[in-house]
Short mmCIF file of C-alpha atoms and ligand atoms in Angstrom, two decimals:
data_model
loop_
_atom_site.label_atom_id
_atom_site.label_comp_id
_atom_site.label_asym_id
_atom_site.label_seq_id
_atom_site.Cartn_x
_atom_site.Cartn_y
_atom_site.Cartn_z
CA MET A 1 54.46 -3.61 13.46
CA VAL A 2 51.62 -2.08 15.06
CA PRO A 3 49.27 -4.91 15.70
CA GLU A 4 46.13 -2.59 15.69
CA ILE A 5 47.18 -1.58 11.83
CA ALA A 6 47.84 -5.03 11.18
CA SER A 7 44.54 -6.47 12.51
CA ARG A 8 42.75 -3.64 10.57
CA LYS A 9 44.65 -4.56 7.39
CA HIS A 10 43.31 -8.15 7.69
CA VAL A 11 39.74 -7.29 8.28
CA GLU A 12 40.00 -5.03 5.04
CA LYS A 13 41.86 -7.86 2.88
CA ILE A 14 40.18 -11.35 4.24
CA ILE A 15 37.45 -11.18 2.02
CA PRO A 16 38.94 -10.23 -1.14
CA VAL A 17 42.09 -12.53 -0.45
CA ILE A 18 39.58 -15.67 -0.53
CA SER A 19 37.82 -14.82 -3.34
CA GLU A 20 41.19 -14.33 -4.98
CA ALA A 21 42.35 -17.64 -4.23
CA LEU A 22 39.23 -19.36 -5.08
CA ARG A 23 39.40 -17.60 -8.63
CA GLU A 24 43.15 -18.49 -9.16
CA ALA A 25 42.59 -22.53 -7.68
CA GLY A 26 39.73 -22.34 -10.18
CA ALA A 27 37.94 -23.17 -7.44
CA ALA A 28 34.41 -22.71 -6.05
CA TRP A 29 33.05 -22.91 -2.58
CA GLU A 30 31.22 -26.49 -3.44
CA ASP A 31 34.91 -28.08 -4.39
CA LEU A 32 36.04 -27.30 -0.46
CA ASP A 33 35.63 -30.32 1.79
CA ALA A 34 36.82 -28.15 4.89
CA VAL A 35 37.74 -24.92 6.10
CA ALA A 36 41.62 -24.82 7.80
CA VAL A 37 42.57 -21.85 9.68
CA THR A 38 45.66 -20.95 11.98
CA TYR A 39 44.40 -19.93 15.69
CA GLY A 40 48.02 -19.29 17.23
CA PRO A 41 50.59 -18.83 17.66
CA GLY A 42 50.58 -14.96 16.76
CA LEU A 43 48.84 -11.55 16.96
CA VAL A 44 45.57 -12.04 18.55
CA GLY A 45 43.78 -9.29 16.50
CA ALA A 46 45.39 -10.79 13.22
CA LEU A 47 44.43 -14.51 14.43
CA LEU A 48 40.68 -13.34 15.60
CA VAL A 49 39.95 -12.06 12.00
CA GLY A 50 41.21 -15.00 10.06
CA VAL A 51 39.24 -17.30 12.87
CA SER A 52 36.03 -15.67 12.62
CA ALA A 53 36.03 -15.41 8.73
CA ALA A 54 36.69 -19.66 8.67
CA LYS A 55 33.89 -19.87 11.37
CA ALA A 56 31.78 -17.89 9.09
CA ILE A 57 32.37 -19.79 6.12
CA ALA A 58 32.09 -23.20 7.64
CA TYR A 59 29.13 -22.43 9.02
CA ALA A 60 27.51 -20.78 6.03
CA LYS A 61 28.73 -23.58 3.83
CA GLY A 62 28.35 -26.61 6.33
CA LEU A 63 31.72 -27.33 6.32
CA PRO A 64 33.94 -28.82 8.82
CA LEU A 65 36.33 -26.16 10.62
CA VAL A 66 39.91 -27.47 11.09
CA GLY A 67 42.01 -25.10 13.69
CA VAL A 68 45.80 -25.33 12.85
CA ASN A 69 48.65 -24.35 14.78
CA HIS A 70 50.61 -21.74 12.94
CA ILE A 71 54.15 -23.41 13.36
CA GLU A 72 52.71 -26.78 12.85
CA GLY A 73 51.80 -25.26 9.39
CA HIS A 74 55.39 -24.19 8.46
CA VAL A 75 56.42 -27.66 9.13
CA ALA A 76 53.64 -28.85 6.88
CA ALA A 77 54.84 -26.28 4.27
CA ASN A 78 57.62 -29.59 3.53
CA PHE A 79 54.72 -31.55 2.42
CA ILE A 80 53.39 -29.31 -0.34
CA GLU A 81 56.26 -30.09 -3.05
CA HIS A 82 58.07 -33.44 -1.27
CA ALA A 83 55.44 -36.21 -1.47
CA ASP A 84 58.44 -38.76 -0.64
CA LEU A 85 58.74 -36.58 2.82
CA GLU A 86 57.35 -38.51 5.63
CA PRO A 87 57.71 -38.83 9.52
CA PRO A 88 59.70 -39.43 11.49
CA PHE A 89 62.48 -36.48 11.10
CA PRO A 90 64.05 -33.88 12.35
CA CYS A 91 63.03 -30.33 11.09
CA LEU A 92 64.60 -26.82 12.18
CA VAL A 93 61.98 -24.37 12.53
CA VAL A 94 63.51 -21.03 12.38
CA SER A 95 60.93 -18.09 11.93
CA GLY A 96 60.32 -14.70 13.25
CA GLY A 97 58.92 -15.65 16.38
CA HIS A 98 60.01 -19.10 16.92
CA THR A 99 63.46 -21.24 16.59
CA ASN A 100 62.97 -24.78 17.62
CA LEU A 101 64.68 -27.94 16.81
CA VAL A 102 61.85 -30.64 16.92
CA GLU A 103 61.71 -34.40 15.72
CA VAL A 104 58.56 -34.73 13.64
CA GLU A 105 56.98 -38.00 14.85
CA ASP A 106 54.20 -37.94 13.03
CA TYR A 107 51.85 -35.81 10.95
CA GLY A 108 51.03 -33.08 13.82
CA LYS A 109 53.15 -34.73 16.12
CA PHE A 110 56.22 -33.15 17.39
CA ARG A 111 58.87 -33.61 20.09
CA ILE A 112 60.94 -30.26 21.01
CA ILE A 113 65.11 -31.24 20.99
CA GLY A 114 66.07 -27.38 21.58
CA SER A 115 64.76 -24.24 21.50
CA THR A 116 66.20 -20.52 21.74
CA ARG A 117 66.58 -19.21 25.23
CA ASP A 118 66.43 -15.37 23.90
CA ASP A 119 65.45 -14.02 20.75
CA ALA A 120 64.48 -16.21 17.50
CA ALA A 121 66.71 -16.11 14.53
CA GLY A 122 64.17 -13.94 12.47
CA GLU A 123 63.90 -11.59 15.08
CA ALA A 124 67.83 -11.22 15.16
CA PHE A 125 67.71 -10.85 11.61
CA ASP A 126 65.34 -8.01 11.71
CA LYS A 127 67.03 -6.13 14.56
CA VAL A 128 70.28 -5.93 12.89
CA ALA A 129 68.82 -4.99 9.84
CA ARG A 130 67.43 -2.08 11.43
CA ALA A 131 70.49 -1.24 13.34
CA ILE A 132 72.40 -1.13 9.75
CA GLY A 133 69.57 0.77 8.36
CA LEU A 134 68.17 -2.15 6.12
CA GLY A 135 64.33 -1.96 7.31
CA TYR A 136 61.73 -4.58 7.75
CA PRO A 137 61.66 -7.53 7.43
CA GLY A 138 65.34 -7.77 7.95
CA GLY A 139 65.78 -11.34 6.93
CA PRO A 140 65.72 -10.91 3.02
CA LYS A 141 67.42 -7.88 3.18
CA ILE A 142 70.48 -8.85 5.24
CA ASP A 143 70.39 -12.03 2.92
CA ARG A 144 70.84 -9.96 -0.29
CA GLU A 145 73.49 -7.48 1.21
CA ALA A 146 75.40 -9.96 2.54
CA ARG A 147 75.88 -11.84 -1.07
CA GLU A 148 78.12 -8.46 -1.88
CA GLY A 149 80.30 -8.93 1.82
CA ASP A 150 83.33 -10.74 2.86
CA ALA A 151 81.97 -13.13 5.77
CA GLU A 152 85.20 -13.30 7.03
CA ALA A 153 85.95 -9.41 7.33
CA ILE A 154 84.32 -9.15 10.75
CA PRO A 155 84.30 -12.45 12.47
CA PHE A 156 81.60 -13.13 15.47
CA PRO A 157 81.75 -15.60 17.58
CA VAL A 158 79.31 -18.65 17.48
CA ALA A 159 77.00 -18.87 20.70
CA HIS A 160 77.05 -21.98 22.78
CA VAL A 161 74.35 -22.69 25.34
CA GLU A 162 75.52 -24.28 28.53
CA GLU A 163 74.08 -27.22 29.59
CA ALA A 164 71.55 -27.47 26.36
CA PRO A 165 73.43 -28.79 23.47
CA TYR A 166 70.60 -28.31 21.12
CA GLY A 167 69.75 -24.96 22.57
CA PHE A 168 69.85 -21.47 20.54
CA SER A 169 71.01 -18.08 21.57
CA PHE A 170 71.13 -15.02 19.61
CA SER A 171 70.70 -12.03 21.77
CA GLY A 172 74.88 -11.89 22.26
CA LEU A 173 75.25 -11.91 18.65
CA LYS A 174 72.79 -8.93 18.30
CA SER A 175 74.73 -7.06 20.97
CA ALA A 176 78.10 -7.95 19.47
CA VAL A 177 76.92 -6.24 16.32
CA LEU A 178 75.34 -3.18 17.93
CA ASN A 179 78.56 -2.72 19.98
CA TYR A 180 81.06 -3.42 16.86
CA LEU A 181 78.77 -0.47 15.17
CA ASN A 182 78.80 1.96 18.36
CA HIS A 183 82.88 1.27 18.71
CA ALA A 184 83.11 2.18 14.68
CA GLU A 185 81.11 5.19 15.09
CA MET A 186 83.20 6.85 18.35
CA GLN A 187 86.26 6.03 16.39
CA GLY A 188 84.99 7.67 13.36
CA LEU A 189 85.54 4.29 11.12
CA THR A 190 83.30 3.55 8.25
CA VAL A 191 81.55 0.21 8.42
CA LYS A 192 81.05 -1.55 5.16
CA ARG A 193 77.33 -2.55 5.58
CA ALA A 194 77.31 -5.87 3.20
CA ASP A 195 80.91 -7.12 5.48
CA LEU A 196 78.49 -6.54 8.61
CA ALA A 197 75.56 -8.14 7.25
CA ALA A 198 77.65 -11.03 5.88
CA GLY A 199 79.38 -11.70 9.16
CA PHE A 200 76.43 -11.68 11.19
CA GLN A 201 74.62 -14.24 8.96
CA LYS A 202 77.72 -16.35 8.84
CA ALA A 203 77.57 -16.70 12.69
CA VAL A 204 73.61 -17.29 12.58
CA VAL A 205 73.94 -19.93 10.04
CA SER A 206 77.04 -21.63 11.42
CA GLN A 207 74.97 -21.69 15.05
CA LEU A 208 71.83 -23.30 13.26
CA CYS A 209 73.82 -25.56 11.00
CA GLU A 210 76.18 -26.95 13.60
CA ARG A 211 73.51 -27.82 16.13
CA THR A 212 70.99 -29.31 13.64
CA MET A 213 73.78 -31.57 12.04
CA ALA A 214 74.80 -32.77 15.51
CA LEU A 215 71.31 -33.92 16.20
CA VAL A 216 71.54 -35.70 12.82
CA ASP A 217 74.51 -37.26 13.63
CA GLU A 218 73.51 -38.48 16.90
CA LYS A 219 70.28 -39.80 15.96
CA LYS A 220 71.75 -41.39 12.62
CA TYR A 221 68.83 -39.63 10.62
CA LYS A 222 68.62 -40.26 6.90
CA LYS A 223 66.52 -36.92 6.17
CA LEU A 224 66.27 -33.45 7.46
CA ALA A 225 63.87 -30.72 6.94
CA ILE A 226 63.66 -26.98 7.50
CA ALA A 227 60.87 -24.63 7.77
CA GLY A 228 59.84 -20.75 8.83
CA GLY A 229 60.53 -17.76 7.09
CA VAL A 230 64.09 -17.65 8.14
CA ALA A 231 64.53 -21.26 6.13
CA SER A 232 64.12 -19.15 2.75
CA ASN A 233 67.71 -17.25 4.04
CA SER A 234 69.90 -18.63 0.98
CA ALA A 235 73.27 -19.06 3.07
CA LEU A 236 71.34 -21.64 5.70
CA ARG A 237 70.01 -23.40 2.95
CA GLU A 238 73.33 -23.61 1.15
CA ALA A 239 75.24 -24.53 4.25
CA LEU A 240 72.53 -27.29 5.51
CA MET A 241 72.36 -28.87 1.91
CA LYS A 242 76.32 -29.20 1.55
CA ALA A 243 76.57 -31.02 5.32
CA CYS A 244 73.64 -33.14 4.24
CA GLU A 245 75.12 -33.96 0.88
CA GLU A 246 78.35 -34.73 2.80
CA ARG A 247 76.57 -37.24 5.23
CA GLY A 248 74.29 -38.76 2.42
CA VAL A 249 71.30 -37.36 4.28
CA ALA A 250 68.51 -36.00 2.37
CA PHE A 251 67.66 -32.19 2.81
CA TYR A 252 64.22 -30.90 2.26
CA ALA A 253 63.14 -27.20 2.15
CA PRO A 254 59.96 -25.65 0.95
CA SER A 255 60.28 -23.04 -1.89
CA PRO A 256 61.23 -19.82 -0.59
CA VAL A 257 57.66 -18.40 -1.06
CA LEU A 258 56.41 -21.16 1.31
CA CYS A 259 58.74 -20.67 3.82
CA THR A 260 57.38 -17.34 4.89
CA ASP A 261 53.90 -16.98 6.40
CA ASN A 262 51.14 -18.29 3.89
CA ALA A 263 47.86 -19.99 3.79
CA ALA A 264 49.05 -23.23 1.57
CA MET A 265 50.87 -24.28 4.76
CA ILE A 266 47.99 -24.21 6.71
CA GLY A 267 45.74 -25.66 4.29
CA CYS A 268 48.28 -28.52 4.38
CA ALA A 269 48.89 -29.15 7.74
CA GLY A 270 44.87 -28.71 8.05
CA TYR A 271 44.33 -31.51 5.38
CA TYR A 272 46.43 -34.13 7.77
CA GLU A 273 44.31 -32.97 10.68
CA TYR A 274 41.04 -33.50 8.51
CA LEU A 275 42.35 -36.96 7.55
CA LYS A 276 43.08 -38.07 11.45
CA GLY A 277 39.38 -36.92 12.27
CA VAL A 278 40.62 -33.54 14.16
CA ARG A 279 37.37 -31.07 14.10
CA SER A 280 37.16 -27.74 15.73
CA GLY A 281 34.23 -26.54 17.43
CA GLU A 282 32.33 -22.87 17.15
CA ASP A 283 34.06 -22.07 20.24
CA LEU A 284 37.41 -21.88 18.46
CA ASN A 285 39.44 -19.24 19.53
CA ALA A 286 42.72 -17.38 18.94
CA VAL A 287 45.55 -18.64 20.99
CA PRO A 288 48.44 -16.07 21.02
CA ASN A 289 50.75 -18.01 22.40
CA LEU A 290 49.81 -21.55 21.85
CA GLY A 291 52.92 -23.93 21.91
CA LEU A 292 54.39 -26.20 19.15
CA GLY A 293 52.42 -29.55 19.64
CA GLU A 294 49.73 -27.62 21.83
CA ARG A 295 46.28 -27.85 20.65
O1 KG4 B 301 57.61 -17.52 9.51
P1 KG4 B 301 57.58 -16.34 8.96
O2 KG4 B 301 57.11 -15.54 7.81
O3 KG4 B 301 56.90 -15.56 10.21
C1 KG4 B 301 56.74 -15.87 11.55
O4 KG4 B 301 56.04 -16.83 11.80
O5 KG4 B 301 57.42 -15.54 12.37
O6 KG4 B 301 59.15 -15.13 9.68
C2 KG4 B 301 59.30 -14.03 9.31
C3 KG4 B 301 60.92 -13.80 9.80
C4 KG4 B 301 61.25 -12.72 9.85
O7 KG4 B 301 61.98 -12.13 11.19
C5 KG4 B 301 62.10 -12.60 8.61
O8 KG4 B 301 63.31 -11.69 8.91
C6 KG4 B 301 62.60 -13.69 8.35
O9 KG4 B 301 61.60 -14.73 8.77
N1 KG4 B 301 63.24 -14.23 6.92
C7 KG4 B 301 64.46 -13.92 6.65
C8 KG4 B 301 64.39 -14.43 5.21
N2 KG4 B 301 63.07 -14.27 4.87
C9 KG4 B 301 62.28 -13.98 5.74
N3 KG4 B 301 65.52 -14.03 7.52
C10 KG4 B 301 66.95 -14.50 6.96
N4 KG4 B 301 66.73 -14.69 5.48
C11 KG4 B 301 65.72 -14.45 4.56
N5 KG4 B 301 65.99 -14.80 3.51
ZN1 ZN B 302 55.06 -17.76 10.77
#
């Protein structure tokens, strides 16, 4: 991803996208009660385009402005389709930049239980996909490729993070895949790409699933949610659904299209903030490394 190009594309697309969204929703400007916008975490240039557009609309139309944390938006994607899901509940947040196991204590209120100490889960998918020639974004491509492969053919170890039972680590796994490829190449062996994708995916899913279900078991939770781009991974959804079924735990996941970055999730998180009375001023700025639960 080239940040400069991404920001320029945002400038080009933001007005047509907003017009199209209003048209598809059959809504006029007068139907809006507030303008929600994400201001971080993310790429500063792209964030600034969104924040500037939202501020301009809020000012021109006299609407309240509500700044939303991007990661909180991912969690809120669950509320769009699951009216029965209410806090408190644990949520596994897995995106391209974040891997967190959190307790959602209330709307917009989080407690981080575990985080990755190196790469995010999505980052590992993207790096491995590039190494095996699948291109970007790697997650959906590995997901598809893995369906043709044997997950047991090339076993990769599941990482454990010392003294952090709910911590994650994916850089060792990424190195193990790269070493495997180098080794095979030096020996002149052909690697079955689908098997490698399936083996790698299994190791990621096992790690995410183990830690998440350990928290569910320890706290005796009766529900679990997942969020973020990697939450659209079919193997992860299947594994967590099965583990939840075995325990009589209700499992919630947004539809895949609401897992990867989208505006509906920001609107949903903004709605709950708006109800709480949260308002942003004209000085709202992009915060590229805004943490989960931070404002
Ligand atoms: O949440 P998101 O859309 O953007 C960020 O906030 O980072 O997540 C993007 C990440 C990328 O790393 C992408 O490869 C991964 O989500 N992803 C997947 C799948 N779909 C998207 N990873 C695994 N399996 C998928 N099906
Ligand atoms: Zn995201």
